[in-house]
CSV table of C-alpha atoms and ligand atoms in Angstrom, one decimal:
chain,number,residue,atom,x,y,z
A,1,UNK,CA,-22.8,-11.2,12.4
A,2,UNK,CA,-22.1,-15.0,11.6
A,3,UNK,CA,-20.1,-14.0,8.4
A,4,UNK,CA,-18.2,-11.5,10.4
A,5,UNK,CA,-17.1,-14.2,13.0
A,6,UNK,CA,-16.6,-16.6,10.7
A,7,UNK,CA,-14.1,-14.0,9.1
A,8,UNK,CA,-12.3,-13.5,12.2
A,9,UNK,CA,-11.9,-17.2,12.9
A,10,UNK,CA,-10.6,-17.7,9.2
A,11,UNK,CA,-8.5,-14.4,9.5
A,12,UNK,CA,-6.7,-15.5,12.5
A,13,UNK,CA,-6.1,-19.0,11.0
A,14,UNK,CA,-4.2,-17.0,8.3
A,15,UNK,CA,-6.5,-18.4,5.5
A,16,UNK,CA,-7.8,-15.5,4.2
A,17,UNK,CA,-4.6,-14.0,4.4
A,18,UNK,CA,-3.8,-15.5,1.0
A,19,UNK,CA,-6.3,-13.5,-0.4
A,20,UNK,CA,-5.6,-10.2,1.2
A,21,UNK,CA,-2.2,-10.7,-0.3
A,22,UNK,CA,-3.9,-11.2,-3.8
A,23,UNK,CA,-5.6,-8.0,-3.3
A,24,UNK,CA,-3.0,-5.7,-2.1
A,25,UNK,CA,-0.8,-6.6,-4.9
A,26,UNK,CA,2.1,-8.0,-2.3
A,27,UNK,CA,3.9,-9.7,-5.0
A,28,UNK,CA,4.6,-6.5,-6.3
A,29,UNK,CA,5.0,-4.7,-2.9
A,30,UNK,CA,7.9,-7.0,-2.2
A,31,UNK,CA,9.6,-7.1,-5.5
A,32,UNK,CA,13.3,-7.1,-5.5
A,33,UNK,CA,15.0,-3.9,-6.9
A,34,UNK,CA,16.1,-6.0,-10.3
A,35,UNK,CA,12.7,-7.4,-10.9
A,36,UNK,CA,11.0,-3.9,-10.0
A,37,UNK,CA,13.5,-2.3,-12.8
A,38,UNK,CA,12.7,-5.1,-15.1
A,39,UNK,CA,8.6,-4.5,-14.4
A,40,UNK,CA,9.3,-0.7,-15.1
A,41,UNK,CA,10.9,-1.2,-18.5
A,42,UNK,CA,8.0,-3.6,-19.7
A,43,UNK,CA,5.3,-1.5,-18.4
A,44,UNK,CA,6.9,1.8,-19.9
A,45,UNK,CA,6.7,0.1,-23.2
A,46,UNK,CA,3.3,-0.7,-22.9
A,47,UNK,CA,2.2,2.8,-21.4
A,48,UNK,CA,4.2,4.7,-24.1
A,49,UNK,CA,2.5,2.3,-26.9
A,50,UNK,CA,-1.0,2.8,-25.2
A,51,UNK,CA,-0.5,6.6,-24.8
A,52,UNK,CA,0.2,6.7,-28.6
A,53,UNK,CA,-3.5,6.1,-29.0
A,54,UNK,CA,-4.8,9.3,-27.6
A,55,UNK,CA,-5.1,12.5,-30.1
A,56,UNK,CA,-2.7,14.7,-27.6
A,57,UNK,CA,0.1,11.9,-27.5
A,58,UNK,CA,-0.1,10.8,-31.2
A,59,UNK,CA,0.2,14.4,-32.3
A,60,UNK,CA,2.8,15.0,-29.9
A,61,UNK,CA,5.1,12.3,-30.6
A,62,UNK,CA,4.5,12.8,-34.5
A,63,UNK,CA,5.9,16.4,-34.1
A,64,UNK,CA,8.8,15.2,-32.0
A,65,UNK,CA,9.8,12.4,-34.7
A,66,UNK,CA,9.3,9.9,-31.8
A,67,UNK,CA,8.7,6.6,-32.6
A,68,UNK,CA,7.2,4.7,-29.5
A,69,UNK,CA,9.4,1.7,-30.3
A,70,UNK,CA,12.2,3.8,-29.6
A,71,UNK,CA,11.6,3.3,-25.5
A,72,UNK,CA,13.0,0.1,-25.0
A,73,UNK,CA,13.8,0.5,-21.1
A,74,UNK,CA,13.3,3.0,-18.3
A,75,UNK,CA,16.2,4.4,-18.7
A,76,UNK,CA,15.0,5.9,-22.4
A,77,UNK,CA,12.4,7.8,-19.8
A,78,UNK,CA,14.0,11.1,-21.1
A,79,UNK,CA,13.9,10.5,-24.6
A,80,UNK,CA,10.0,11.4,-23.9
A,81,UNK,CA,8.3,14.7,-23.7
A,82,UNK,CA,7.6,16.2,-20.4
A,83,UNK,CA,3.6,16.7,-19.9
A,84,UNK,CA,2.2,19.9,-18.0
A,85,UNK,CA,-1.0,20.8,-16.3
A,86,UNK,CA,-1.5,23.0,-19.2
A,87,UNK,CA,-1.0,20.4,-21.8
A,88,UNK,CA,-3.9,18.5,-20.0
A,89,UNK,CA,-5.9,21.8,-19.8
A,90,UNK,CA,-5.7,22.1,-23.5
A,91,UNK,CA,-6.6,18.4,-24.3
A,92,UNK,CA,-9.8,19.1,-22.1
A,93,UNK,CA,-12.2,17.3,-22.2
A,94,UNK,CA,-10.9,13.9,-23.7
A,95,UNK,CA,-8.0,15.0,-25.9
A,96,UNK,CA,-6.0,12.3,-23.7
A,97,UNK,CA,-8.6,9.5,-23.5
A,98,UNK,CA,-7.0,6.5,-25.3
A,99,UNK,CA,-9.9,4.2,-25.0
A,100,UNK,CA,-13.6,3.7,-26.7
A,101,UNK,CA,-15.3,6.3,-24.4
A,102,UNK,CA,-17.8,2.9,-23.7
A,103,UNK,CA,-14.9,1.5,-21.5
A,104,UNK,CA,-14.6,4.3,-19.3
A,105,UNK,CA,-16.5,3.8,-16.1
A,106,UNK,CA,-15.4,6.8,-14.0
A,107,UNK,CA,-13.9,10.3,-14.1
A,108,UNK,CA,-12.6,12.4,-11.7
A,109,UNK,CA,-11.1,15.9,-11.7
A,110,UNK,CA,-8.2,17.6,-10.3
A,111,UNK,CA,-9.3,20.3,-7.3
A,112,UNK,CA,-8.1,23.5,-8.6
A,113,UNK,CA,-10.5,26.1,-8.4
A,114,UNK,CA,-9.4,28.7,-11.3
A,115,UNK,CA,-10.2,28.1,-15.1
A,116,UNK,CA,-11.0,24.4,-16.6
A,117,UNK,CA,-10.2,21.6,-14.5
A,118,UNK,CA,-8.2,18.3,-15.4
A,119,UNK,CA,-10.2,15.5,-16.3
A,120,UNK,CA,-9.2,12.0,-15.4
A,121,UNK,CA,-10.7,8.8,-17.0
A,122,UNK,CA,-10.4,5.0,-15.6
A,123,UNK,CA,-11.5,1.8,-17.1
A,124,UNK,CA,-12.5,-1.1,-14.9
A,125,UNK,CA,-9.2,-2.3,-14.8
A,126,UNK,CA,-7.6,1.1,-13.7
A,127,UNK,CA,-10.3,1.7,-11.3
A,128,UNK,CA,-9.1,-2.0,-9.8
A,129,UNK,CA,-5.3,-1.0,-10.3
A,130,UNK,CA,-6.0,2.0,-7.9
A,131,UNK,CA,-7.6,0.3,-5.4
A,132,UNK,CA,-5.5,-2.2,-5.3
A,133,UNK,CA,-2.7,0.5,-4.6
A,134,UNK,CA,-4.7,2.0,-2.0
A,135,UNK,CA,-5.4,-1.0,-0.1
A,136,UNK,CA,-1.7,-1.6,0.0
A,137,UNK,CA,-0.9,1.7,1.0
A,138,UNK,CA,-3.6,1.6,4.0
A,139,UNK,CA,-1.9,-1.8,4.8
A,140,UNK,CA,1.2,-0.9,4.7
A,141,UNK,CA,0.4,2.4,7.3
A,142,UNK,CA,-0.7,-0.7,9.6
A,143,UNK,CA,-4.5,-1.0,8.7
A,144,UNK,CA,-6.1,-4.3,9.0
A,145,UNK,CA,-9.2,-6.1,7.7
A,146,UNK,CA,-10.5,-6.0,11.2
A,147,UNK,CA,-10.3,-2.1,11.5
A,148,UNK,CA,-13.1,0.3,11.4
A,149,UNK,CA,-12.2,2.9,8.8
A,150,UNK,CA,-13.9,6.7,8.6
A,151,UNK,CA,-13.2,8.5,5.6
A,152,UNK,CA,-13.5,12.1,6.5
A,153,UNK,CA,-12.8,13.3,3.0
A,154,UNK,CA,-14.8,14.8,0.3
A,155,UNK,CA,-16.5,12.8,-1.7
A,156,UNK,CA,-17.3,13.5,-5.5
A,157,UNK,CA,-15.1,14.6,-7.9
A,158,UNK,CA,-12.3,15.1,-5.8
A,159,UNK,CA,-10.3,11.4,-5.6
A,160,UNK,CA,-9.7,11.4,-1.7
A,161,UNK,CA,-13.4,10.2,-1.3
A,162,UNK,CA,-14.1,7.1,-3.7
A,163,UNK,CA,-10.3,6.5,-4.1
A,164,UNK,CA,-9.5,5.9,0.0
A,165,UNK,CA,-13.0,4.1,-0.2
A,166,UNK,CA,-12.5,1.8,-2.7
A,167,UNK,CA,-8.9,0.9,-1.5
A,168,UNK,CA,-10.2,0.5,2.3
A,169,UNK,CA,-12.9,-1.6,1.1
A,170,UNK,CA,-10.7,-4.0,-0.9
A,171,UNK,CA,-8.6,-4.4,2.0
A,172,UNK,CA,-11.5,-5.5,3.8
A,173,UNK,CA,-12.2,-2.7,6.6
A,174,UNK,CA,-15.5,-1.7,7.6
A,175,UNK,CA,-15.8,1.6,5.7
A,176,UNK,CA,-17.6,4.5,7.0
A,177,UNK,CA,-18.0,7.1,4.3
A,178,UNK,CA,-18.5,10.2,6.3
A,179,UNK,CA,-17.6,12.7,3.7
A,180,UNK,CA,-16.1,16.2,4.8
A,181,UNK,CA,-17.4,18.5,7.3
A,182,UNK,CA,-20.2,18.0,10.2
A,183,UNK,CA,-17.6,17.7,12.7
A,184,UNK,CA,-20.1,16.8,15.7
A,185,UNK,CA,-21.1,13.8,13.7
A,186,UNK,CA,-17.8,12.9,12.7
A,187,UNK,CA,-16.8,12.9,16.3
A,188,UNK,CA,-20.3,10.6,17.6
A,189,UNK,CA,-19.5,8.0,14.8
A,190,UNK,CA,-16.0,7.6,15.6
A,191,UNK,CA,-16.8,7.0,18.8
A,192,UNK,CA,-20.2,4.9,18.7
A,193,UNK,CA,-18.6,2.7,15.7
A,194,UNK,CA,-15.3,2.4,17.6
A,195,UNK,CA,-13.6,3.6,14.4
A,196,UNK,CA,-9.6,2.8,14.5
A,197,UNK,CA,-8.5,4.4,11.0
A,198,UNK,CA,-9.5,7.4,9.8
A,199,UNK,CA,-8.5,9.6,6.6
A,200,UNK,CA,-8.3,13.7,6.5
A,201,UNK,CA,-6.5,16.4,5.4
A,202,UNK,CA,-4.0,17.2,8.4
A,203,UNK,CA,-5.8,20.8,8.8
A,204,UNK,CA,-9.1,19.2,8.9
A,205,UNK,CA,-7.7,16.6,11.8
A,206,UNK,CA,-6.6,19.6,13.4
A,207,UNK,CA,-9.7,21.2,13.2
A,208,UNK,CA,-11.2,18.1,14.7
A,209,UNK,CA,-9.1,17.7,17.7
A,210,UNK,CA,-9.4,21.7,18.9
A,211,UNK,CA,-12.9,21.5,18.7
A,212,UNK,CA,-13.3,18.8,21.0
A,213,UNK,CA,-10.3,20.2,23.3
A,214,UNK,CA,-12.7,23.6,23.3
A,215,UNK,CA,-15.3,21.6,24.4
A,216,UNK,CA,-13.7,20.2,27.1
A,217,UNK,CA,-13.4,16.6,25.3
A,218,UNK,CA,-10.0,14.8,24.8
A,219,UNK,CA,-9.3,13.4,21.2
A,220,UNK,CA,-7.1,10.7,22.8
A,221,UNK,CA,-10.4,9.3,24.2
A,222,UNK,CA,-11.4,8.4,20.7
A,223,UNK,CA,-8.8,5.4,20.6
A,224,UNK,CA,-8.0,5.9,16.7
A,225,UNK,CA,-4.9,4.1,16.0
A,226,UNK,CA,-4.1,5.3,12.4
A,227,UNK,CA,-4.8,8.4,10.4
A,228,UNK,CA,-3.8,8.4,6.7
A,229,UNK,CA,-3.4,12.6,6.3
A,230,UNK,CA,-2.5,14.0,3.0
A,231,UNK,CA,-4.0,16.0,-0.1
A,232,UNK,CA,-1.9,19.0,1.3
A,233,UNK,CA,1.6,19.7,2.5
A,234,UNK,CA,2.2,19.8,6.0
A,235,UNK,CA,5.3,19.5,8.1
A,236,UNK,CA,6.9,17.0,10.5
A,237,UNK,CA,6.0,19.5,13.3
A,238,UNK,CA,2.3,19.5,12.0
A,239,UNK,CA,2.3,15.7,12.5
A,240,UNK,CA,4.1,15.7,15.6
A,241,UNK,CA,1.1,18.1,17.4
A,242,UNK,CA,-1.5,15.6,15.6
A,243,UNK,CA,-0.2,12.6,17.3
A,244,UNK,CA,0.2,14.3,20.7
A,245,UNK,CA,-3.4,15.1,20.3
A,246,UNK,CA,-4.9,11.8,19.6
A,247,UNK,CA,-2.3,9.4,20.2
A,248,UNK,CA,-2.4,8.3,17.0
A,249,UNK,CA,0.2,7.4,14.2
A,250,UNK,CA,-0.3,9.9,11.3
A,251,UNK,CA,0.9,8.3,8.2
A,252,UNK,CA,1.6,10.6,5.3
A,253,UNK,CA,-0.2,10.1,1.9
A,254,UNK,CA,0.7,11.5,-1.2
A,255,UNK,CA,-1.3,11.5,-4.8
A,256,UNK,CA,-2.9,13.9,-7.2
A,257,UNK,CA,-5.8,13.0,-9.6
A,258,UNK,CA,-3.3,13.2,-12.8
A,259,UNK,CA,-1.6,10.1,-11.4
A,260,UNK,CA,-5.3,8.6,-10.3
A,261,UNK,CA,-5.2,10.3,-6.7
A,262,UNK,CA,-4.2,9.0,-3.4
A,263,UNK,CA,-2.1,5.9,-3.4
A,264,UNK,CA,1.0,7.0,-5.2
A,265,UNK,CA,3.1,7.1,-2.3
A,266,UNK,CA,2.5,6.1,1.2
A,267,UNK,CA,4.3,5.9,4.7
A,268,UNK,CA,5.2,2.3,6.2
A,269,UNK,CA,5.2,1.9,9.7
A,270,UNK,CA,8.7,3.6,9.6
A,271,UNK,CA,7.1,6.9,8.6
A,272,UNK,CA,10.2,8.3,7.1
A,273,UNK,CA,9.5,9.3,3.5
A,274,UNK,CA,6.8,7.7,1.6
A,275,UNK,CA,7.2,4.7,-0.8
A,276,UNK,CA,6.3,5.7,-4.3
A,277,UNK,CA,4.7,2.3,-5.7
A,278,UNK,CA,7.1,2.0,-8.5
A,279,UNK,CA,5.5,-0.8,-10.2
A,280,UNK,CA,2.6,1.4,-11.1
A,281,UNK,CA,4.4,4.9,-11.3
A,282,UNK,CA,7.7,5.8,-12.8
A,283,UNK,CA,9.2,8.4,-10.8
A,284,UNK,CA,11.8,11.0,-11.4
A,285,UNK,CA,13.1,14.2,-9.7
A,286,UNK,CA,14.2,17.5,-12.0
A,287,UNK,CA,15.6,20.9,-11.8
A,288,UNK,CA,12.5,22.9,-12.5
A,289,UNK,CA,14.5,25.1,-14.5
A,290,UNK,CA,17.1,23.4,-16.6
A,291,UNK,CA,14.4,20.3,-16.7
A,292,UNK,CA,17.8,17.9,-16.3
A,293,UNK,CA,17.7,15.0,-13.4
A,294,UNK,CA,19.1,16.5,-9.8
A,295,UNK,CA,21.8,14.8,-8.4
A,296,UNK,CA,20.9,11.9,-6.1
A,297,UNK,CA,18.8,12.9,-2.9
A,298,UNK,CA,18.4,16.5,-3.9
A,299,UNK,CA,15.6,18.5,-3.8
A,300,UNK,CA,13.6,19.3,-7.4
A,301,UNK,CA,10.3,18.8,-8.9
A,302,UNK,CA,8.6,15.4,-9.0
A,303,UNK,CA,7.9,14.1,-12.3
A,304,UNK,CA,5.7,11.1,-12.6
A,305,UNK,CA,4.6,8.6,-15.7
A,306,UNK,CA,1.8,6.0,-14.9
A,307,UNK,CA,2.7,2.6,-15.9
A,308,UNK,CA,-0.6,0.9,-15.4
A,309,UNK,CA,-3.0,3.3,-16.5
A,310,UNK,CA,-5.1,2.2,-19.3
A,311,UNK,CA,-7.8,4.8,-20.1
A,312,UNK,CA,-5.5,7.9,-19.8
A,313,UNK,CA,-1.8,7.2,-19.7
A,314,UNK,CA,0.2,10.1,-18.5
A,315,UNK,CA,3.9,10.7,-19.7
A,316,UNK,CA,6.4,12.2,-17.6
A,317,UNK,CA,4.1,14.5,-15.8
A,318,UNK,CA,5.3,17.6,-14.0
A,319,UNK,CA,3.8,17.6,-10.5
A,320,UNK,CA,4.9,20.9,-9.5
A,321,UNK,CA,5.7,19.2,-6.1
A,322,UNK,CA,9.0,19.8,-4.5
A,323,UNK,CA,10.5,16.6,-2.7
A,324,UNK,CA,13.8,14.6,-3.0
A,325,UNK,CA,14.2,11.0,-3.4
A,326,UNK,CA,15.7,9.3,-0.2
A,327,UNK,CA,18.5,7.1,-1.3
A,328,UNK,CA,19.2,4.6,1.5
A,329,UNK,CA,17.0,1.6,1.8
A,330,UNK,CA,14.2,1.5,4.3
A,331,UNK,CA,14.2,-0.9,7.2
A,332,UNK,CA,10.8,-2.3,6.3
A,333,UNK,CA,12.6,-4.0,3.4
A,334,UNK,CA,10.5,-2.7,0.6
A,335,UNK,CA,12.4,-1.8,-2.5
A,336,UNK,CA,10.1,1.0,-3.8
A,337,UNK,CA,12.0,4.7,-3.6
A,338,UNK,CA,11.1,6.6,-1.0
A,339,UNK,CA,10.0,10.4,-1.4
A,340,UNK,CA,10.7,13.0,1.3
A,341,UNK,CA,7.7,15.1,3.0
A,342,UNK,CA,6.9,17.6,0.0
A,343,UNK,CA,8.4,20.9,0.8
A,344,UNK,CA,5.5,22.6,-0.9
A,345,UNK,CA,4.3,23.2,-4.6
A,346,UNK,CA,6.8,25.7,-6.8
A,347,UNK,CA,3.2,27.5,-7.5
A,348,UNK,CA,2.8,28.1,-3.5
A,349,UNK,CA,6.4,29.5,-3.4
A,350,UNK,CA,6.2,33.2,-2.0
A,351,UNK,CA,8.6,35.9,-2.8
A,352,UNK,CA,8.7,38.3,-0.3
A,353,UNK,CA,11.1,41.2,-0.9
A,354,UNK,CA,13.2,39.5,-3.5
A,355,UNK,CA,13.1,36.4,-0.5
A,356,UNK,CA,11.8,33.0,-1.6
A,357,UNK,CA,9.8,31.6,1.3
A,358,UNK,CA,7.4,28.5,1.5
A,359,UNK,CA,4.4,28.4,3.9
A,360,UNK,CA,6.0,25.0,5.3
A,361,UNK,CA,9.1,27.2,6.4
A,362,UNK,CA,6.6,29.2,8.7
A,363,UNK,CA,4.4,26.6,9.8
A,364,UNK,CA,7.4,24.4,11.0
A,365,UNK,CA,8.3,27.2,13.4
A,366,UNK,CA,4.6,27.6,14.4
A,367,UNK,CA,3.8,24.2,15.2
A,368,UNK,CA,6.7,24.1,18.0
A,369,UNK,CA,4.9,26.8,20.2
A,370,UNK,CA,2.6,24.5,22.5
A,371,UNK,CA,0.7,27.7,23.5
A,372,UNK,CA,-0.8,28.1,20.2
A,373,UNK,CA,-3.2,26.1,18.3
A,374,UNK,CA,-2.7,24.3,14.8
A,375,UNK,CA,-4.4,26.7,12.5
A,376,UNK,CA,-2.6,29.8,11.2
A,377,UNK,CA,-2.9,32.0,8.1
A,378,UNK,CA,-0.5,33.6,6.3
A,379,UNK,CA,-1.5,37.6,5.0
A,380,UNK,CA,0.6,39.3,2.6
A,381,UNK,CA,-0.1,43.0,1.8
A,382,UNK,CA,2.0,46.5,0.4
A,383,UNK,CA,2.8,49.2,3.1
A,384,UNK,CA,4.5,52.0,1.4
A,385,UNK,CA,5.6,50.0,-1.7
A,386,UNK,CA,7.0,47.1,0.5
A,387,UNK,CA,5.6,43.6,0.9
A,388,UNK,CA,4.2,42.8,4.6
A,389,UNK,CA,3.8,39.5,6.0
A,390,UNK,CA,1.3,38.9,8.8
A,391,UNK,CA,0.8,35.7,10.2
A,392,UNK,CA,-2.4,34.8,12.1
A,393,UNK,CA,-2.2,32.4,14.8
A,394,UNK,CA,-4.8,31.1,17.3
A,395,UNK,CA,-4.3,30.4,21.2
A,396,UNK,CA,-4.5,27.1,22.3
A,397,UNK,CA,-7.4,26.4,24.7
A,398,UNK,CA,-4.5,26.6,27.8
A,399,UNK,CA,-2.3,28.9,25.7
A,400,UNK,CA,-3.3,32.1,27.9
A,401,UNK,CA,-2.7,32.0,31.5
A,402,UNK,CA,-3.9,35.8,32.3
A,403,UNK,CA,-0.6,37.4,32.1
A,404,UNK,CA,-0.2,40.0,29.3
A,405,UNK,CA,3.2,40.4,29.9
A,406,UNK,CA,3.7,36.5,29.1
A,407,UNK,CA,1.6,36.5,26.2
A,408,UNK,CA,4.0,39.5,24.7
A,409,UNK,CA,7.1,37.8,25.8
A,410,UNK,CA,5.7,34.6,23.8
A,411,UNK,CA,4.7,36.5,20.6
A,412,UNK,CA,8.0,38.3,20.6
A,413,UNK,CA,10.1,34.8,20.8
A,414,UNK,CA,7.8,33.9,17.9
A,415,UNK,CA,8.2,36.9,15.8
A,416,UNK,CA,12.2,36.6,16.6
A,417,UNK,CA,12.2,32.6,15.5
A,418,UNK,CA,10.0,33.4,12.4
A,419,UNK,CA,12.2,36.3,11.5
A,420,UNK,CA,15.3,33.8,12.0
A,421,UNK,CA,13.7,31.5,9.6
A,422,UNK,CA,13.2,33.5,6.2
A,423,UNK,CA,15.1,36.5,7.1
A,424,UNK,CA,12.9,39.5,7.3
A,425,UNK,CA,10.3,40.6,9.9
A,426,UNK,CA,7.1,38.7,10.0
A,427,UNK,CA,4.4,40.4,12.2
A,428,UNK,CA,2.2,38.0,14.4
A,429,UNK,CA,-1.3,38.7,15.1
A,430,UNK,CA,-2.4,36.2,17.8
A,431,UNK,CA,-6.2,35.7,18.0
A,432,UNK,CA,-9.0,33.7,20.1
A,433,UNK,CA,-8.8,30.1,19.8
A,434,UNK,CA,-11.4,28.9,16.9
A,435,UNK,CA,-11.5,32.1,15.4
A,436,UNK,CA,-9.8,31.6,11.9
A,437,UNK,CA,-11.7,29.9,9.3
A,438,UNK,CA,-11.8,25.9,9.7
A,439,UNK,CA,-10.7,23.6,7.3
A,440,UNK,CA,-12.8,20.8,5.8
A,441,UNK,CA,-10.5,20.1,2.8
A,442,UNK,CA,-7.2,21.5,1.8
A,443,UNK,CA,-6.8,24.6,3.7
A,444,UNK,CA,-6.3,28.1,2.4
A,445,UNK,CA,-3.0,29.2,4.2
A,446,UNK,CA,-2.1,32.4,2.1
A,447,UNK,CA,-4.2,35.6,1.6
A,448,UNK,CA,-2.1,37.7,-0.8
A,449,UNK,CA,-3.4,41.1,-1.2
A,450,UNK,CA,-0.3,42.9,-2.2
A,451,UNK,CA,-0.9,45.9,-5.1
A,452,UNK,CA,0.4,44.3,-8.4
A,453,UNK,CA,3.5,46.0,-10.1
A,454,UNK,CA,1.9,48.1,-12.9
A,455,UNK,CA,-1.5,47.5,-11.6
B,501,AMP,P1,-5.5,17.3,-6.5
B,501,AMP,O1,-5.5,18.3,-7.6
B,501,AMP,O2,-6.5,17.3,-5.6
B,501,AMP,O3,-5.2,16.0,-6.8
B,501,AMP,O4,-4.2,17.7,-5.5
B,501,AMP,C1,-3.2,17.1,-5.4
B,501,AMP,C2,-2.0,17.9,-5.0
B,501,AMP,O5,-2.1,17.9,-3.5
B,501,AMP,C3,-0.7,17.4,-5.2
B,501,AMP,O6,0.2,17.2,-6.7
B,501,AMP,C4,0.1,17.9,-4.1
B,501,AMP,O7,0.3,19.4,-4.4
B,501,AMP,C5,-1.1,17.6,-2.9
B,501,AMP,N1,-0.6,16.8,-2.1
B,501,AMP,C6,-1.0,15.8,-2.0
B,501,AMP,N2,-0.7,14.8,-1.1
B,501,AMP,C7,0.1,15.8,-0.3
B,501,AMP,C8,1.4,15.4,0.7
B,501,AMP,N3,1.0,14.1,1.5
B,501,AMP,N4,2.2,16.4,1.1
B,501,AMP,C9,2.0,17.6,0.5
B,501,AMP,N5,1.2,17.7,-0.6
B,501,AMP,C10,0.5,16.8,-0.9
B,502,ZN,ZN1,9.3,1.3,4.3
């Protein structure tokens, strides 16, 4: 207790702030654009040389006749080969490891549920750097050492648990490793320990809020200030709905296990795109078909290179995530490039009767309807050889005023808007509150039961 009181005093005096700046890597956070460019070139050279020590990249570079010394500046990045998830799978378990296994202190895997996962390794320095990025991200989002932080994300091989945990501890917050699920206990702990900052997937944050509302409770009574929400795609409309429900600021958090995990890109207080920490990652946006860079500010596939990782550097990793770089400067003054909210993953694109649709396009429309809750599932099946889409939505607790007429009119409005959004008829099933499967981690939004051609 005394220690805490002392910390508070020192904090107010600004004395431990110097230490804090060090812990979040503020010297990197506030670099000028030129300094960042120089640093990237220097770190890219080191990263490529390090990667060449792995069985995978040494064979790959040899095959391509590529000498790491050919890479002098970050402008040489396109001389390097792209790396895909398949490459990581083929080199499973340790084909991309560059250090003596004795130096590895941690591993995580991607959250894919089919086939072999991709395994990622960390040295002590890698874990420290990751924690620094995570602490910096949370700090940029407004979290401070005096905050109490509840991590409502699954621990274990998934990076959202330990990743946020180490970062939040490094920032100096009071950390509660709640893990995923057990909603009643989550709510109790948030209340009893005056939690001010949380981390969850947006779908789980929605579930917690709706559970509270159904039980006659008000999520605003929790007094959460900031929520770091990520690990799955969500729309601006979903963010607004969550902010309205809780009264917190919802900050978009992006990362992937192949690039350590969360802490790759994060929103600052302006909530307008996520700063990708360029002292640690080199970001490109390419056309997924031609594999050439897209024009400034155009949507394409995000490609990332680790710049500060020792155990397992990854060169030009094709994330499959579709986004664009925001070209103008952020009012916060940070020079790290910003990524716009992800449209989705290229693998999540649905092709319905020849039309390309992302679940996020439907979510955008659904979230505008206040009579609906925040959960939804997209069902696909085949009827008379044609693809059919049905969206299952839930009524909000106050969404039904007893009049079937009103409900019918609202449903037909929603169907009309969905049709306008995607260009074909989308059926809508309105369900009772709480009847769709609740998400504790990444929500499963699409159930595809279409007949496979030729099956
Ligand atoms: P994992 O394999 O568990 O590391 O999952 C990483 C993937 O989660 C990314 O490649 C994205 O597809 C997705 N993801 C993570 N954060 C976000 C976010 N803020 N917005 C959209 N998608 C995200
Ligand atoms: Zn900013």
